[in-house]
Every structure is written in C-alpha cells, then in structure tokens.
Coordinates of C-alpha atoms in Angstrom, one line a residue:
X949 CA 57.0 54.3 -106.9
X950 CA 57.4 51.6 -109.5
X951 CA 55.8 48.3 -108.4
X952 CA 58.2 45.5 -107.5
X953 CA 61.9 45.5 -107.1
X954 CA 63.9 43.1 -109.1
X955 CA 66.9 41.3 -107.6
X956 CA 70.2 43.1 -108.3
X957 CA 73.2 41.3 -109.6
X958 CA 76.8 42.3 -109.0
X959 CA 77.8 45.3 -111.0
X960 CA 74.3 46.2 -112.0
X961 CA 72.6 49.5 -110.9
X962 CA 68.8 49.6 -110.7
X963 CA 67.1 53.1 -111.0
X964 CA 63.6 53.6 -109.7
X965 CA 62.1 57.0 -110.3
X966 CA 59.0 58.6 -108.8
X967 CA 57.7 62.1 -108.3
X968 CA 59.8 62.7 -105.2
X969 CA 63.2 61.6 -106.4
X970 CA 65.4 58.9 -107.8
X971 CA 66.6 55.8 -105.9
X972 CA 69.7 54.1 -107.3
X973 CA 70.2 50.6 -105.8
X974 CA 73.2 48.4 -106.4
X975 CA 74.5 45.4 -104.6
X976 CA 77.2 47.4 -102.8
X977 CA 75.5 50.8 -102.2
X978 CA 72.4 52.8 -102.7
X979 CA 71.6 56.5 -102.6
X980 CA 68.5 58.7 -102.6
X981 CA 68.5 61.9 -104.7
X982 CA 66.0 64.8 -104.9
X983 CA 64.9 66.4 -108.1
X984 CA 68.0 68.6 -108.3
X985 CA 70.3 65.7 -108.1
X986 CA 71.4 66.4 -104.5
X987 CA 72.2 63.3 -102.5
X988 CA 69.9 63.3 -99.5
X989 CA 70.8 59.8 -98.2
X990 CA 73.7 57.4 -99.1
X991 CA 74.5 54.1 -97.6
X992 CA 77.3 51.7 -98.4
X993 CA 77.2 48.1 -97.5
X994 CA 79.8 45.4 -97.6
X995 CA 79.4 42.6 -100.1
X996 CA 77.0 39.9 -98.9
X997 CA 74.4 42.2 -97.4
X998 CA 71.4 42.5 -99.7
X999 CA 68.5 44.0 -97.8
X1000 CA 65.3 44.7 -99.7
X1001 CA 64.6 48.4 -100.2
X1002 CA 61.0 49.6 -100.2
X1003 CA 61.0 53.4 -100.0
X1004 CA 62.7 54.1 -96.7
X1005 CA 61.9 50.7 -95.2
X1006 CA 64.6 48.0 -95.2
X1007 CA 64.1 44.3 -94.6
X1008 CA 67.1 42.2 -93.7
X1009 CA 67.0 38.4 -94.1
X1010 CA 68.9 36.2 -91.7
X1011 CA 69.3 32.4 -91.9
X1012 CA 67.0 30.7 -89.3
X1013 CA 69.7 28.2 -88.1
X1014 CA 72.1 31.1 -87.4
X1015 CA 69.5 33.0 -85.4
X1016 CA 68.5 29.9 -83.4
X1017 CA 72.2 29.2 -82.7
X1018 CA 72.5 32.6 -81.0
X1019 CA 74.0 34.7 -83.8
X1020 CA 73.1 38.4 -83.1
X1021 CA 74.4 41.9 -83.7
X1022 CA 75.7 44.4 -81.2
X1023 CA 73.0 46.9 -82.1
X1024 CA 69.3 46.6 -82.0
X1025 CA 67.4 46.1 -85.3
X1026 CA 64.9 48.9 -85.0
X1027 CA 67.0 51.8 -83.8
X1028 CA 70.6 50.7 -84.6
X1029 CA 71.8 51.7 -81.1
X1030 CA 74.1 49.6 -78.9
X1031 CA 72.3 46.8 -77.2
X1032 CA 71.4 47.5 -73.5
X1033 CA 70.0 44.0 -72.9
X1034 CA 69.7 40.6 -74.5
X1035 CA 66.4 38.9 -74.4
X1036 CA 64.9 35.6 -75.7
X1037 CA 62.6 36.2 -78.7
X1038 CA 60.4 33.7 -80.5
X1039 CA 59.9 34.7 -84.2
X1040 CA 56.8 33.2 -85.8
X1041 CA 55.5 32.9 -89.3
X1042 CA 52.2 34.4 -90.5
X1043 CA 49.1 32.3 -90.6
X1044 CA 48.1 31.5 -94.3
X1045 CA 45.2 33.6 -95.4
X1046 CA 43.2 30.5 -96.5
X1047 CA 43.3 29.3 -92.9
X1048 CA 41.1 32.1 -91.7
X1049 CA 38.2 30.5 -93.7
X1050 CA 38.2 27.8 -91.0
X1051 CA 36.8 30.4 -88.6
X1052 CA 33.5 29.9 -90.3
X1053 CA 33.7 26.2 -89.2
X1054 CA 34.8 27.1 -85.7
X1055 CA 37.5 28.8 -83.7
X1056 CA 39.0 25.6 -82.4
X1057 CA 39.7 24.1 -85.9
X1058 CA 41.2 27.4 -86.9
X1059 CA 43.5 27.5 -83.9
X1060 CA 44.6 23.9 -84.4
X1061 CA 45.4 24.4 -88.1
X1062 CA 47.1 27.7 -87.4
X1063 CA 49.3 26.2 -84.7
X1064 CA 50.2 23.3 -86.9
X1065 CA 51.3 25.4 -89.8
X1066 CA 53.1 28.0 -87.8
X1067 CA 56.9 28.0 -88.0
X1068 CA 58.9 29.2 -85.0
X1069 CA 62.5 30.2 -84.6
X1070 CA 63.8 30.8 -81.0
X1071 CA 66.5 33.4 -80.7
X1072 CA 68.3 32.8 -77.3
X1073 CA 69.7 36.4 -77.1
X1074 CA 68.3 39.2 -79.3
X1075 CA 69.7 42.7 -78.8
X1076 CA 67.4 45.6 -77.6
X1077 CA 68.5 49.2 -76.9
X1078 CA 67.2 51.7 -74.4
X1079 CA 64.8 53.2 -76.9
X1080 CA 63.3 49.7 -77.4
X1081 CA 62.6 49.6 -73.6
X1082 CA 60.9 53.0 -73.8
X1083 CA 58.8 51.8 -76.8
X1084 CA 57.7 48.7 -74.8
X1085 CA 56.7 50.9 -71.8
X1086 CA 54.8 53.3 -74.0
X1087 CA 52.9 50.6 -75.8
X1088 CA 52.0 48.8 -72.6
X1089 CA 50.8 52.0 -70.9
X1090 CA 48.6 52.9 -73.9
X1091 CA 47.1 49.4 -74.0
X1092 CA 46.4 49.3 -70.3
X1093 CA 45.0 52.9 -70.4
X1094 CA 42.5 51.9 -73.1
X1095 CA 41.4 48.9 -71.1
X1096 CA 41.1 50.9 -67.9
X1097 CA 39.2 53.7 -69.6
X1098 CA 36.8 51.2 -71.2
X1099 CA 36.1 49.5 -67.9
X1100 CA 35.5 52.7 -66.0
X1101 CA 33.3 54.0 -68.9
X1102 CA 31.3 50.8 -69.0
X1103 CA 30.5 51.2 -65.2
X1104 CA 29.9 55.0 -65.1
X1105 CA 28.1 55.8 -68.4
X1106 CA 25.3 53.3 -68.0
X1107 CA 24.6 54.6 -64.5
X1108 CA 24.1 58.1 -65.9
X1109 CA 21.7 57.0 -68.7
X1110 CA 18.1 56.2 -68.3
X1111 CA 16.9 52.6 -68.5
X1112 CA 15.2 53.1 -71.8
X1113 CA 18.0 55.1 -73.4
X1114 CA 18.5 53.6 -76.9
X1115 CA 22.2 54.7 -77.0
X1116 CA 23.2 52.4 -74.1
X1117 CA 23.7 49.4 -76.4
X1118 CA 26.0 51.2 -78.9
X1119 CA 28.0 52.8 -76.0
X1120 CA 28.6 49.5 -74.4
X1121 CA 29.7 48.1 -77.8
X1122 CA 32.2 51.0 -78.1
X1123 CA 33.7 50.1 -74.7
X1124 CA 34.0 46.5 -75.7
X1125 CA 35.9 47.5 -78.8
X1126 CA 38.1 49.7 -76.7
X1127 CA 39.0 46.7 -74.5
X1128 CA 39.9 44.6 -77.6
X1129 CA 42.0 47.5 -79.0
X1130 CA 43.8 48.0 -75.6
X1131 CA 44.6 44.3 -75.4
X1132 CA 45.9 44.4 -78.9
X1133 CA 48.2 47.4 -78.3
X1134 CA 49.4 45.9 -75.0
X1135 CA 50.3 42.7 -76.8
X1136 CA 52.7 44.6 -79.2
X1137 CA 54.8 45.5 -76.1
X1138 CA 56.3 42.0 -76.1
X1139 CA 59.9 41.6 -77.3
X1140 CA 58.8 39.7 -80.4
X1141 CA 56.8 42.6 -81.9
X1142 CA 59.4 45.1 -80.8
X1143 CA 62.0 43.1 -82.8
X1144 CA 59.7 43.3 -85.8
X1145 CA 60.6 40.0 -87.3
X1146 CA 58.8 37.1 -88.8
X1147 CA 59.7 33.6 -90.2
X1148 CA 59.3 32.6 -93.8
X1149 CA 56.7 30.0 -94.7
X1150 CA 59.4 27.3 -95.2
X1151 CA 61.0 28.2 -91.8
X1152 CA 64.5 28.8 -93.3
X1153 CA 64.7 32.6 -93.0
X1154 CA 63.9 35.2 -90.4
X1155 CA 62.8 38.5 -92.0
X1156 CA 63.6 41.6 -89.9
X1157 CA 61.4 44.5 -91.0
X1158 CA 62.1 48.2 -90.6
X1159 CA 65.8 47.3 -89.9
X1160 CA 68.3 50.1 -89.3
X1161 CA 71.3 50.5 -91.6
X1162 CA 73.8 49.8 -88.8
X1163 CA 71.9 46.6 -88.1
X1164 CA 72.0 45.7 -91.8
X1165 CA 75.8 46.2 -91.9
X1166 CA 76.4 43.9 -89.0
X1167 CA 73.9 41.4 -90.3
X1168 CA 76.0 41.0 -93.4
X1169 CA 78.7 39.3 -91.3
X1170 CA 76.1 36.9 -90.0
X1171 CA 74.9 36.1 -93.5
X1172 CA 78.5 35.6 -94.8
X1173 CA 79.3 33.3 -91.8
X1174 CA 76.2 31.3 -92.3
X1175 CA 76.9 30.8 -96.0
X1176 CA 80.3 29.3 -95.1
X1177 CA 79.1 27.2 -92.2
X1178 CA 76.1 25.7 -94.0
X1179 CA 77.7 25.4 -97.4
X1180 CA 77.0 21.8 -98.7
X1181 CA 80.0 19.5 -98.7
X1182 CA 81.3 19.0 -102.2
X1183 CA 80.7 15.6 -103.6
X1184 CA 83.8 13.7 -104.7
X1185 CA 83.8 12.6 -108.3
X1186 CA 83.6 8.8 -108.8
X1187 CA 86.9 7.1 -109.2
X1188 CA 87.8 6.3 -112.8
X1189 CA 89.4 2.9 -113.5
X1190 CA 91.5 2.1 -116.6
X1191 CA 89.8 -0.3 -118.9
X1192 CA 91.0 -3.9 -118.8
X1193 CA 93.5 -4.5 -121.7
X1194 CA 92.0 -6.8 -124.3
X1195 CA 94.3 -9.2 -126.2
X1196 CA 93.7 -11.7 -129.1
X1197 CA 94.9 -14.7 -127.0
X1198 CA 92.2 -16.7 -125.2
X1199 CA 92.1 -16.3 -121.4
X1200 CA 93.2 -19.6 -119.9
X1201 CA 90.6 -21.2 -117.6
X1202 CA 91.3 -21.1 -113.9
X1203 CA 92.0 -24.6 -112.5
X1204 CA 92.1 -25.4 -108.8
X1205 CA 94.7 -28.0 -107.7
X1206 CA 93.2 -31.5 -107.5
X1207 CA 92.9 -32.6 -103.9
X1208 CA 93.8 -36.2 -102.8
X1209 CA 91.0 -38.7 -102.6
X1210 CA 91.2 -39.0 -98.9
X1211 CA 90.5 -35.3 -98.3
X1212 CA 87.5 -35.1 -100.6

C-alpha cells in the first residue's frame, strides 16, 4: 500500500494500487476492486462525510463540542448495529511520547504531567449494541481468567518445587507478567476502549477508529450540523461615509452669543 493518503477535493478521484487490488477514493464514494476489476466492496457516502481510509479501517472525525453536547448516532461505531443502550463515555487524548521520558525521573512527575496534558471529552450518551456488550464480557472474563490463573499458579507451583530450584524465580516472574496482562485486558472492557475513540491533541476533535460504514453515514449528519452551528458569525463591513464636500469659500468661525454682564 502506498504510504500516506492525501486529502481528496470535490470531484477528484484518488487511486491507490497495491498487489491485492485497487482502491479508488473520492469525496462521495469509494470502491475496492480485485485484479480482474471486479468490485468487491463499494460504499457511497453523502457529502460532508470524509472518513480516512486506511486499508479496510475507517476513522471518523467528530467535533468535540458536538460530542460533549450529546450528539450521537442511532448505531454503534464498531459494529454498525442499532444501539441497545446509551452509556456515558469519556474520550481521552494520548500522552505525548516525550512525556514518557519523565518516568526516568519518577512515576509521580510523569503522572502529573500526563494528567495535565490530557484532553478529555465527555459524551453523555454514546450508543452501544448487543455485540458491544458481548465484547465487554469476553474481554473482562479473559482478563479475570489470566489474573486468577496467575494467582493460583503462584501458590501451587512454588509448593511443588524444591527450595533450591533455580526455575522458581523465572516462574514467579511469568505469573507476575500474567497478572499485569490480565489487568490490561480487563481494562479494555470499559466503555471507552469499546467505543475505540480518542481526542486530538488540541481537544477539538474526537477520532473514532475502526468505525463501521453505517456509523460513518450517520456521523456525516452530525458533522454537517456542527459546521452550521459553530460557523463563525460574519463580520459586518465598516460603514462608509461620503467625504465632506470642499468649497473654495472660507468656513465662517462659530461664534457663541454674547451673554449679559450680569450672567457672566
């Protein structure tokens, strides 16, 4: 796949070729063809929806003020199925890479800087379908299972080994890593990771990764409404005044009426 994807303009068609096929991307539609020219996938979008296409992965950008105001679609972002529940979700920005250098100084300075730089957008009602609920349950059970297996193994295995067994240390280390991995997997069962969104560094945009095409179509309406709602107010042109007419005659001086002596 060719590296990078330039921004399309209205009426322009971008063609990206690789070994597997050809991807034609326009502002209004895109299609995927195989080597024989057969259309394997075609998707038409209404004007105003410009998701970024990377292979088969689509990222949809939504204005952060609209998301915080409760703008949402009727389908979930991941599966494109009708929403079975609405949940509060907090989208966060990624920690800058340079901030991880602060770990060398200490965990506390890193945590303080990371929290200060993090941008957050709170969505009061984000749609999730039934498959999203199943995915949450599956991730949670896998994470808890890894932690439970590590705890049981850390108790049973050392009891079966001799006191001078050199493999006891590496085995305990493996169980510790299993606990960390289990907690990491269980953390992805939260609604935020299921929504698969993050905030831009400036805090103005919410990027939804791996978005379904039906979600992208409905997100186009949110984008269009946000453009109209947050469009800057047009500035009025300064009022023009006609120049003062000049004449050759001298302008008479302005004299105030002379007041009586008693009123002075």
